[in-house]
Amino acid sequence: MTKLPSPSELAPVVVEVIKELGGTAHFKDIEKAVVKKLGLPTEITSQIRSGKRTEFAYRLSWARTKCKSEGLITNSGSGIWKLVTS
């Protein structure tokens, strides 16, 4: 069984997929692209953390937050994430 990556392991993948998606992407598109890129099976990504939220979505949210705190991406507040250009 594949192990679910930690937020720290997911963070560089988040940046990579946003770049591949043209530099701006909705969090749902980021989630789909990360799953595909890492080849994560449904049984791993569909594990519920609480309510309807999956553990994968929770960890991916923290990965985006980590990237944001490092100044790599920004959030428009409507679920859209964008690479910060320097």
PDB file as gemmi writes it, atoms N, CA and C in Angstrom:
CRYST1    1.000    1.000    1.000  90.00  90.00  90.00 P 1                      
ATOM      1  N   MET A   1       0.841  -1.191   0.000  1.00  0.00           N  
ATOM      2  CA  MET A   1       0.000   0.000   0.000  1.00  0.00           C  
ATOM      3  C   MET A   1       0.878   1.244   0.000  1.00  0.00           C  
ATOM      4  N   THR A   2       0.552   2.194  -0.836  1.00  0.00           N  
ATOM      5  CA  THR A   2       1.284   3.450  -0.932  1.00  0.00           C  
ATOM      6  C   THR A   2       0.991   4.314   0.285  1.00  0.00           C  
ATOM      7  N   LYS A   3       2.017   4.998   0.761  1.00  0.00           N  
ATOM      8  CA  LYS A   3       1.867   5.894   1.906  1.00  0.00           C  
ATOM      9  C   LYS A   3       1.435   7.282   1.428  1.00  0.00           C  
ATOM     10  N   LEU A   4       0.548   7.905   2.189  1.00  0.00           N  
ATOM     11  CA  LEU A   4       0.107   9.259   1.869  1.00  0.00           C  
ATOM     12  C   LEU A   4       1.233  10.234   2.207  1.00  0.00           C  
ATOM     13  N   PRO A   5       1.662  11.069   1.253  1.00  0.00           N  
ATOM     14  CA  PRO A   5       2.751  12.011   1.506  1.00  0.00           C  
ATOM     15  C   PRO A   5       2.374  13.055   2.565  1.00  0.00           C  
ATOM     16  N   SER A   6       3.386  13.528   3.268  1.00  0.00           N  
ATOM     17  CA  SER A   6       3.194  14.587   4.264  1.00  0.00           C  
ATOM     18  C   SER A   6       3.035  15.929   3.548  1.00  0.00           C  
ATOM     19  N   PRO A   7       2.550  16.951   4.256  1.00  0.00           N  
ATOM     20  CA  PRO A   7       2.468  18.277   3.643  1.00  0.00           C  
ATOM     21  C   PRO A   7       3.830  18.766   3.118  1.00  0.00           C  
ATOM     22  N   SER A   8       4.897  18.477   3.835  1.00  0.00           N  
ATOM     23  CA  SER A   8       6.234  18.894   3.385  1.00  0.00           C  
ATOM     24  C   SER A   8       6.641  18.186   2.103  1.00  0.00           C  
ATOM     25  N   GLU A   9       6.239  16.940   1.966  1.00  0.00           N  
ATOM     26  CA  GLU A   9       6.529  16.191   0.734  1.00  0.00           C  
ATOM     27  C   GLU A   9       5.659  16.662  -0.427  1.00  0.00           C  
ATOM     28  N   LEU A  10       4.453  17.114  -0.109  1.00  0.00           N  
ATOM     29  CA  LEU A  10       3.528  17.579  -1.141  1.00  0.00           C  
ATOM     30  C   LEU A  10       3.841  18.992  -1.638  1.00  0.00           C  
ATOM     31  N   ALA A  11       4.442  19.820  -0.795  1.00  0.00           N  
ATOM     32  CA  ALA A  11       4.665  21.234  -1.131  1.00  0.00           C  
ATOM     33  C   ALA A  11       5.387  21.447  -2.464  1.00  0.00           C  
ATOM     34  N   PRO A  12       6.527  20.795  -2.705  1.00  0.00           N  
ATOM     35  CA  PRO A  12       7.183  21.042  -4.001  1.00  0.00           C  
ATOM     36  C   PRO A  12       6.357  20.552  -5.190  1.00  0.00           C  
ATOM     37  N   VAL A  13       5.556  19.532  -4.980  1.00  0.00           N  
ATOM     38  CA  VAL A  13       4.696  19.023  -6.051  1.00  0.00           C  
ATOM     39  C   VAL A  13       3.598  20.035  -6.358  1.00  0.00           C  
ATOM     40  N   VAL A  14       3.096  20.695  -5.318  1.00  0.00           N  
ATOM     41  CA  VAL A  14       2.077  21.738  -5.508  1.00  0.00           C  
ATOM     42  C   VAL A  14       2.620  22.832  -6.429  1.00  0.00           C  
ATOM     43  N   VAL A  15       3.815  23.306  -6.145  1.00  0.00           N  
ATOM     44  CA  VAL A  15       4.428  24.360  -6.964  1.00  0.00           C  
ATOM     45  C   VAL A  15       4.615  23.864  -8.398  1.00  0.00           C  
ATOM     46  N   GLU A  16       5.083  22.649  -8.521  1.00  0.00           N  
ATOM     47  CA  GLU A  16       5.327  22.072  -9.844  1.00  0.00           C  
ATOM     48  C   GLU A  16       4.036  21.973 -10.665  1.00  0.00           C  
ATOM     49  N   VAL A  17       2.958  21.489 -10.050  1.00  0.00           N  
ATOM     50  CA  VAL A  17       1.722  21.340 -10.830  1.00  0.00           C  
ATOM     51  C   VAL A  17       1.076  22.681 -11.151  1.00  0.00           C  
ATOM     52  N   ILE A  18       1.194  23.656 -10.264  1.00  0.00           N  
ATOM     53  CA  ILE A  18       0.664  24.986 -10.589  1.00  0.00           C  
ATOM     54  C   ILE A  18       1.409  25.538 -11.803  1.00  0.00           C  
ATOM     55  N   LYS A  19       2.717  25.335 -11.817  1.00  0.00           N  
ATOM     56  CA  LYS A  19       3.516  25.784 -12.968  1.00  0.00           C  
ATOM     57  C   LYS A  19       3.050  25.066 -14.238  1.00  0.00           C  
ATOM     58  N   GLU A  20       2.854  23.753 -14.147  1.00  0.00           N  
ATOM     59  CA  GLU A  20       2.406  22.967 -15.304  1.00  0.00           C  
ATOM     60  C   GLU A  20       1.007  23.366 -15.757  1.00  0.00           C  
ATOM     61  N   LEU A  21       0.190  23.864 -14.827  1.00  0.00           N  
ATOM     62  CA  LEU A  21      -1.176  24.280 -15.169  1.00  0.00           C  
ATOM     63  C   LEU A  21      -1.233  25.741 -15.634  1.00  0.00           C  
ATOM     64  N   GLY A  22      -0.085  26.323 -15.923  1.00  0.00           N  
ATOM     65  CA  GLY A  22      -0.041  27.666 -16.482  1.00  0.00           C  
ATOM     66  C   GLY A  22       0.230  28.776 -15.479  1.00  0.00           C  
ATOM     67  N   GLY A  23       0.560  28.405 -14.237  1.00  0.00           N  
ATOM     68  CA  GLY A  23       0.919  29.412 -13.238  1.00  0.00           C  
ATOM     69  C   GLY A  23      -0.223  29.818 -12.325  1.00  0.00           C  
ATOM     70  N   THR A  24      -1.442  29.423 -12.660  1.00  0.00           N  
ATOM     71  CA  THR A  24      -2.623  29.718 -11.855  1.00  0.00           C  
ATOM     72  C   THR A  24      -3.551  28.515 -11.924  1.00  0.00           C  
ATOM     73  N   ALA A  25      -4.096  28.123 -10.757  1.00  0.00           N  
ATOM     74  CA  ALA A  25      -4.993  26.969 -10.768  1.00  0.00           C  
ATOM     75  C   ALA A  25      -5.922  26.970  -9.555  1.00  0.00           C  
ATOM     76  N   HIS A  26      -7.100  26.414  -9.744  1.00  0.00           N  
ATOM     77  CA  HIS A  26      -8.062  26.222  -8.658  1.00  0.00           C  
ATOM     78  C   HIS A  26      -7.584  25.044  -7.810  1.00  0.00           C  
ATOM     79  N   PHE A  27      -7.879  25.097  -6.504  1.00  0.00           N  
ATOM     80  CA  PHE A  27      -7.377  24.050  -5.618  1.00  0.00           C  
ATOM     81  C   PHE A  27      -7.843  22.651  -6.028  1.00  0.00           C  
ATOM     82  N   LYS A  28      -9.009  22.529  -6.636  1.00  0.00           N  
ATOM     83  CA  LYS A  28      -9.486  21.212  -7.075  1.00  0.00           C  
ATOM     84  C   LYS A  28      -8.659  20.689  -8.250  1.00  0.00           C  
ATOM     85  N   ASP A  29      -8.244  21.601  -9.137  1.00  0.00           N  
ATOM     86  CA  ASP A  29      -7.390  21.203 -10.254  1.00  0.00           C  
ATOM     87  C   ASP A  29      -5.997  20.819  -9.756  1.00  0.00           C  
ATOM     88  N   ILE A  30      -5.525  21.539  -8.746  1.00  0.00           N  
ATOM     89  CA  ILE A  30      -4.225  21.208  -8.137  1.00  0.00           C  
ATOM     90  C   ILE A  30      -4.303  19.813  -7.534  1.00  0.00           C  
ATOM     91  N   GLU A  31      -5.384  19.541  -6.804  1.00  0.00           N  
ATOM     92  CA  GLU A  31      -5.557  18.234  -6.165  1.00  0.00           C  
ATOM     93  C   GLU A  31      -5.525  17.112  -7.206  1.00  0.00           C  
ATOM     94  N   LYS A  32      -6.281  17.266  -8.285  1.00  0.00           N  
ATOM     95  CA  LYS A  32      -6.317  16.242  -9.332  1.00  0.00           C  
ATOM     96  C   LYS A  32      -4.940  16.038  -9.958  1.00  0.00           C  
ATOM     97  N   ALA A  33      -4.229  17.139 -10.215  1.00  0.00           N  
ATOM     98  CA  ALA A  33      -2.921  17.058 -10.854  1.00  0.00           C  
ATOM     99  C   ALA A  33      -1.887  16.402  -9.939  1.00  0.00           C  
ATOM    100  N   VAL A  34      -1.959  16.682  -8.635  1.00  0.00           N  
ATOM    101  CA  VAL A  34      -1.027  16.071  -7.684  1.00  0.00           C  
ATOM    102  C   VAL A  34      -1.275  14.563  -7.611  1.00  0.00           C  
ATOM    103  N   VAL A  35      -2.544  14.175  -7.537  1.00  0.00           N  
ATOM    104  CA  VAL A  35      -2.881  12.745  -7.502  1.00  0.00           C  
ATOM    105  C   VAL A  35      -2.318  12.044  -8.730  1.00  0.00           C  
ATOM    106  N   LYS A  36      -2.530  12.644  -9.890  1.00  0.00           N  
ATOM    107  CA  LYS A  36      -2.055  12.047 -11.142  1.00  0.00           C  
ATOM    108  C   LYS A  36      -0.526  11.991 -11.183  1.00  0.00           C  
ATOM    109  N   LYS A  37       0.127  13.092 -10.845  1.00  0.00           N  
ATOM    110  CA  LYS A  37       1.588  13.157 -10.896  1.00  0.00           C  
ATOM    111  C   LYS A  37       2.237  12.127  -9.982  1.00  0.00           C  
ATOM    112  N   LEU A  38       1.665  11.954  -8.785  1.00  0.00           N  
ATOM    113  CA  LEU A  38       2.243  11.023  -7.817  1.00  0.00           C  
ATOM    114  C   LEU A  38       1.698   9.603  -7.959  1.00  0.00           C  
ATOM    115  N   GLY A  39       0.689   9.434  -8.810  1.00  0.00           N  
ATOM    116  CA  GLY A  39       0.111   8.110  -9.002  1.00  0.00           C  
ATOM    117  C   GLY A  39      -0.511   7.546  -7.732  1.00  0.00           C  
ATOM    118  N   LEU A  40      -1.169   8.417  -6.969  1.00  0.00           N  
ATOM    119  CA  LEU A  40      -1.761   7.983  -5.704  1.00  0.00           C  
ATOM    120  C   LEU A  40      -3.064   7.237  -5.953  1.00  0.00           C  
ATOM    121  N   PRO A  41      -3.211   6.065  -5.353  1.00  0.00           N  
ATOM    122  CA  PRO A  41      -4.437   5.290  -5.547  1.00  0.00           C  
ATOM    123  C   PRO A  41      -5.617   5.876  -4.774  1.00  0.00           C  
ATOM    124  N   THR A  42      -6.814   5.614  -5.263  1.00  0.00           N  
ATOM    125  CA  THR A  42      -8.038   6.125  -4.661  1.00  0.00           C  
ATOM    126  C   THR A  42      -8.172   5.709  -3.200  1.00  0.00           C  
ATOM    127  N   GLU A  43      -7.759   4.480  -2.877  1.00  0.00           N  
ATOM    128  CA  GLU A  43      -7.899   4.033  -1.491  1.00  0.00           C  
ATOM    129  C   GLU A  43      -7.063   4.868  -0.521  1.00  0.00           C  
ATOM    130  N   ILE A  44      -6.031   5.516  -1.011  1.00  0.00           N  
ATOM    131  CA  ILE A  44      -5.211   6.406  -0.183  1.00  0.00           C  
ATOM    132  C   ILE A  44      -5.821   7.809  -0.144  1.00  0.00           C  
ATOM    133  N   THR A  45      -6.219   8.326  -1.291  1.00  0.00           N  
ATOM    134  CA  THR A  45      -6.697   9.707  -1.359  1.00  0.00           C  
ATOM    135  C   THR A  45      -8.133   9.883  -0.875  1.00  0.00           C  
ATOM    136  N   SER A  46      -8.844   8.790  -0.697  1.00  0.00           N  
ATOM    137  CA  SER A  46     -10.249   8.907  -0.279  1.00  0.00           C  
ATOM    138  C   SER A  46     -10.473   8.650   1.211  1.00  0.00           C  
ATOM    139  N   GLN A  47      -9.402   8.445   1.967  1.00  0.00           N  
ATOM    140  CA  GLN A  47      -9.538   8.224   3.413  1.00  0.00           C  
ATOM    141  C   GLN A  47     -10.080   9.490   4.069  1.00  0.00           C  
ATOM    142  N   ILE A  48     -11.180   9.359   4.796  1.00  0.00           N  
ATOM    143  CA  ILE A  48     -11.831  10.502   5.437  1.00  0.00           C  
ATOM    144  C   ILE A  48     -11.098  10.876   6.717  1.00  0.00           C  
ATOM    145  N   ARG A  49     -10.843  12.159   6.869  1.00  0.00           N  
ATOM    146  CA  ARG A  49     -10.227  12.668   8.099  1.00  0.00           C  
ATOM    147  C   ARG A  49     -11.319  13.011   9.110  1.00  0.00           C  
ATOM    148  N   SER A  50     -12.255  13.860   8.688  1.00  0.00           N  
ATOM    149  CA  SER A  50     -13.408  14.207   9.516  1.00  0.00           C  
ATOM    150  C   SER A  50     -14.495  14.770   8.606  1.00  0.00           C  
ATOM    151  N   GLY A  51     -15.741  14.475   8.933  1.00  0.00           N  
ATOM    152  CA  GLY A  51     -16.839  14.934   8.094  1.00  0.00           C  
ATOM    153  C   GLY A  51     -16.716  14.363   6.701  1.00  0.00           C  
ATOM    154  N   LYS A  52     -16.635  15.250   5.715  1.00  0.00           N  
ATOM    155  CA  LYS A  52     -16.477  14.826   4.325  1.00  0.00           C  
ATOM    156  C   LYS A  52     -15.071  15.089   3.798  1.00  0.00           C  
ATOM    157  N   ARG A  53     -14.233  15.696   4.615  1.00  0.00           N  
ATOM    158  CA  ARG A  53     -12.888  16.063   4.177  1.00  0.00           C  
ATOM    159  C   ARG A  53     -11.936  14.872   4.265  1.00  0.00           C  
ATOM    160  N   THR A  54     -11.185  14.681   3.187  1.00  0.00           N  
ATOM    161  CA  THR A  54     -10.225  13.574   3.177  1.00  0.00           C  
ATOM    162  C   THR A  54      -8.916  14.003   3.830  1.00  0.00           C  
ATOM    163  N   GLU A  55      -8.166  13.015   4.262  1.00  0.00           N  
ATOM    164  CA  GLU A  55      -6.835  13.270   4.826  1.00  0.00           C  
ATOM    165  C   GLU A  55      -5.941  13.872   3.757  1.00  0.00           C  
ATOM    166  N   PHE A  56      -6.093  13.419   2.518  1.00  0.00           N  
ATOM    167  CA  PHE A  56      -5.295  13.958   1.423  1.00  0.00           C  
ATOM    168  C   PHE A  56      -5.576  15.447   1.220  1.00  0.00           C  
ATOM    169  N   ALA A  57      -6.858  15.819   1.191  1.00  0.00           N  
ATOM    170  CA  ALA A  57      -7.216  17.234   1.021  1.00  0.00           C  
ATOM    171  C   ALA A  57      -6.664  18.075   2.173  1.00  0.00           C  
ATOM    172  N   TYR A  58      -6.719  17.530   3.375  1.00  0.00           N  
ATOM    173  CA  TYR A  58      -6.186  18.222   4.557  1.00  0.00           C  
ATOM    174  C   TYR A  58      -4.682  18.458   4.408  1.00  0.00           C  
ATOM    175  N   ARG A  59      -3.960  17.418   4.053  1.00  0.00           N  
ATOM    176  CA  ARG A  59      -2.499  17.547   3.899  1.00  0.00           C  
ATOM    177  C   ARG A  59      -2.136  18.469   2.738  1.00  0.00           C  
ATOM    178  N   LEU A  60      -2.907  18.400   1.665  1.00  0.00           N  
ATOM    179  CA  LEU A  60      -2.641  19.271   0.525  1.00  0.00           C  
ATOM    180  C   LEU A  60      -2.893  20.731   0.886  1.00  0.00           C  
ATOM    181  N   SER A  61      -3.892  20.972   1.700  1.00  0.00           N  
ATOM    182  CA  SER A  61      -4.172  22.328   2.182  1.00  0.00           C  
ATOM    183  C   SER A  61      -2.980  22.864   2.973  1.00  0.00           C  
ATOM    184  N   TRP A  62      -2.423  22.042   3.845  1.00  0.00           N  
ATOM    185  CA  TRP A  62      -1.241  22.459   4.603  1.00  0.00           C  
ATOM    186  C   TRP A  62      -0.033  22.651   3.683  1.00  0.00           C  
ATOM    187  N   ALA A  63       0.071  21.852   2.650  1.00  0.00           N  
ATOM    188  CA  ALA A  63       1.172  22.015   1.692  1.00  0.00           C  
ATOM    189  C   ALA A  63       1.062  23.365   0.983  1.00  0.00           C  
ATOM    190  N   ARG A  64      -0.159  23.747   0.587  1.00  0.00           N  
ATOM    191  CA  ARG A  64      -0.353  25.063  -0.043  1.00  0.00           C  
ATOM    192  C   ARG A  64      -0.025  26.181   0.944  1.00  0.00           C  
ATOM    193  N   THR A  65      -0.444  26.011   2.190  1.00  0.00           N  
ATOM    194  CA  THR A  65      -0.141  27.016   3.219  1.00  0.00           C  
ATOM    195  C   THR A  65       1.362  27.159   3.404  1.00  0.00           C  
ATOM    196  N   LYS A  66       2.078  26.041   3.399  1.00  0.00           N  
ATOM    197  CA  LYS A  66       3.543  26.067   3.521  1.00  0.00           C  
ATOM    198  C   LYS A  66       4.157  26.832   2.346  1.00  0.00           C  
ATOM    199  N   CYS A  67       3.691  26.545   1.144  1.00  0.00           N  
ATOM    200  CA  CYS A  67       4.198  27.235  -0.048  1.00  0.00           C  
ATOM    201  C   CYS A  67       3.903  28.733   0.025  1.00  0.00           C  
ATOM    202  N   LYS A  68       2.717  29.075   0.513  1.00  0.00           N  
ATOM    203  CA  LYS A  68       2.339  30.485   0.656  1.00  0.00           C  
ATOM    204  C   LYS A  68       3.234  31.179   1.668  1.00  0.00           C  
ATOM    205  N   SER A  69       3.487  30.531   2.804  1.00  0.00           N  
ATOM    206  CA  SER A  69       4.333  31.148   3.843  1.00  0.00           C  
ATOM    207  C   SER A  69       5.778  31.309   3.375  1.00  0.00           C  
ATOM    208  N   GLU A  70       6.182  30.475   2.417  1.00  0.00           N  
ATOM    209  CA  GLU A  70       7.531  30.581   1.852  1.00  0.00           C  
ATOM    210  C   GLU A  70       7.588  31.569   0.694  1.00  0.00           C  
ATOM    211  N   GLY A  71       6.444  32.193   0.379  1.00  0.00           N  
ATOM    212  CA  GLY A  71       6.405  33.196  -0.676  1.00  0.00           C  
ATOM    213  C   GLY A  71       6.432  32.633  -2.079  1.00  0.00           C  
ATOM    214  N   LEU A  72       6.078  31.353  -2.226  1.00  0.00           N  
ATOM    215  CA  LEU A  72       6.118  30.719  -3.541  1.00  0.00           C  
ATOM    216  C   LEU A  72       4.813  30.859  -4.315  1.00  0.00           C  
ATOM    217  N   ILE A  73       3.689  30.906  -3.570  1.00  0.00           N  
ATOM    218  CA  ILE A  73       2.372  31.030  -4.195  1.00  0.00           C  
ATOM    219  C   ILE A  73       1.517  32.015  -3.402  1.00  0.00           C  
ATOM    220  N   THR A  74       0.467  32.502  -4.051  1.00  0.00           N  
ATOM    221  CA  THR A  74      -0.498  33.385  -3.383  1.00  0.00           C  
ATOM    222  C   THR A  74      -1.897  32.832  -3.633  1.00  0.00           C  
ATOM    223  N   ASN A  75      -2.834  33.293  -2.827  1.00  0.00           N  
ATOM    224  CA  ASN A  75      -4.220  32.848  -2.926  1.00  0.00           C  
ATOM    225  C   ASN A  75      -5.106  34.068  -3.095  1.00  0.00           C  
ATOM    226  N   SER A  76      -5.995  34.015  -4.087  1.00  0.00           N  
ATOM    227  CA  SER A  76      -6.894  35.136  -4.341  1.00  0.00           C  
ATOM    228  C   SER A  76      -8.089  35.143  -3.401  1.00  0.00           C  
ATOM    229  N   GLY A  77      -8.249  34.077  -2.622  1.00  0.00           N  
ATOM    230  CA  GLY A  77      -9.369  33.994  -1.700  1.00  0.00           C  
ATOM    231  C   GLY A  77     -10.566  33.275  -2.282  1.00  0.00           C  
ATOM    232  N   SER A  78     -10.501  32.888  -3.526  1.00  0.00           N  
ATOM    233  CA  SER A  78     -11.617  32.181  -4.155  1.00  0.00           C  
ATOM    234  C   SER A  78     -11.197  30.782  -4.608  1.00  0.00           C  
ATOM    235  N   GLY A  79     -10.206  30.221  -3.923  1.00  0.00           N  
ATOM    236  CA  GLY A  79      -9.733  28.887  -4.265  1.00  0.00           C  
ATOM    237  C   GLY A  79      -8.721  28.865  -5.386  1.00  0.00           C  
ATOM    238  N   ILE A  80      -8.332  30.043  -5.847  1.00  0.00           N  
ATOM    239  CA  ILE A  80      -7.366  30.147  -6.943  1.00  0.00           C  
ATOM    240  C   ILE A  80      -5.981  30.425  -6.354  1.00  0.00           C  
ATOM    241  N   TRP A  81      -5.033  29.608  -6.770  1.00  0.00           N  
ATOM    242  CA  TRP A  81      -3.649  29.753  -6.323  1.00  0.00           C  
ATOM    243  C   TRP A  81      -2.780  30.135  -7.518  1.00  0.00           C  
ATOM    244  N   LYS A  82      -1.814  31.009  -7.254  1.00  0.00           N  
ATOM    245  CA  LYS A  82      -0.976  31.547  -8.334  1.00  0.00           C  
ATOM    246  C   LYS A  82       0.481  31.522  -7.896  1.00  0.00           C  
ATOM    247  N   LEU A  83       1.352  31.185  -8.844  1.00  0.00           N  
ATOM    248  CA  LEU A  83       2.785  31.244  -8.572  1.00  0.00           C  
ATOM    249  C   LEU A  83       3.208  32.691  -8.406  1.00  0.00           C  
ATOM    250  N   VAL A  84       4.114  32.927  -7.481  1.00  0.00           N  
ATOM    251  CA  VAL A  84       4.684  34.251  -7.296  1.00  0.00           C  
ATOM    252  C   VAL A  84       5.904  34.337  -8.216  1.00  0.00           C  
ATOM    253  N   THR A  85       5.928  35.345  -9.047  1.00  0.00           N  
ATOM    254  CA  THR A  85       7.079  35.514  -9.947  1.00  0.00           C  
ATOM    255  C   THR A  85       8.061  36.471  -9.295  1.00  0.00           C  
ATOM    256  N   SER A  86       9.310  36.143  -9.427  1.00  0.00           N  
ATOM    257  CA  SER A  86      10.334  37.014  -8.836  1.00  0.00           C  
ATOM    258  C   SER A  86      11.292  37.534  -9.873  1.00  0.00           C  
TER     259      SER A  86                                                      
END                                                                             
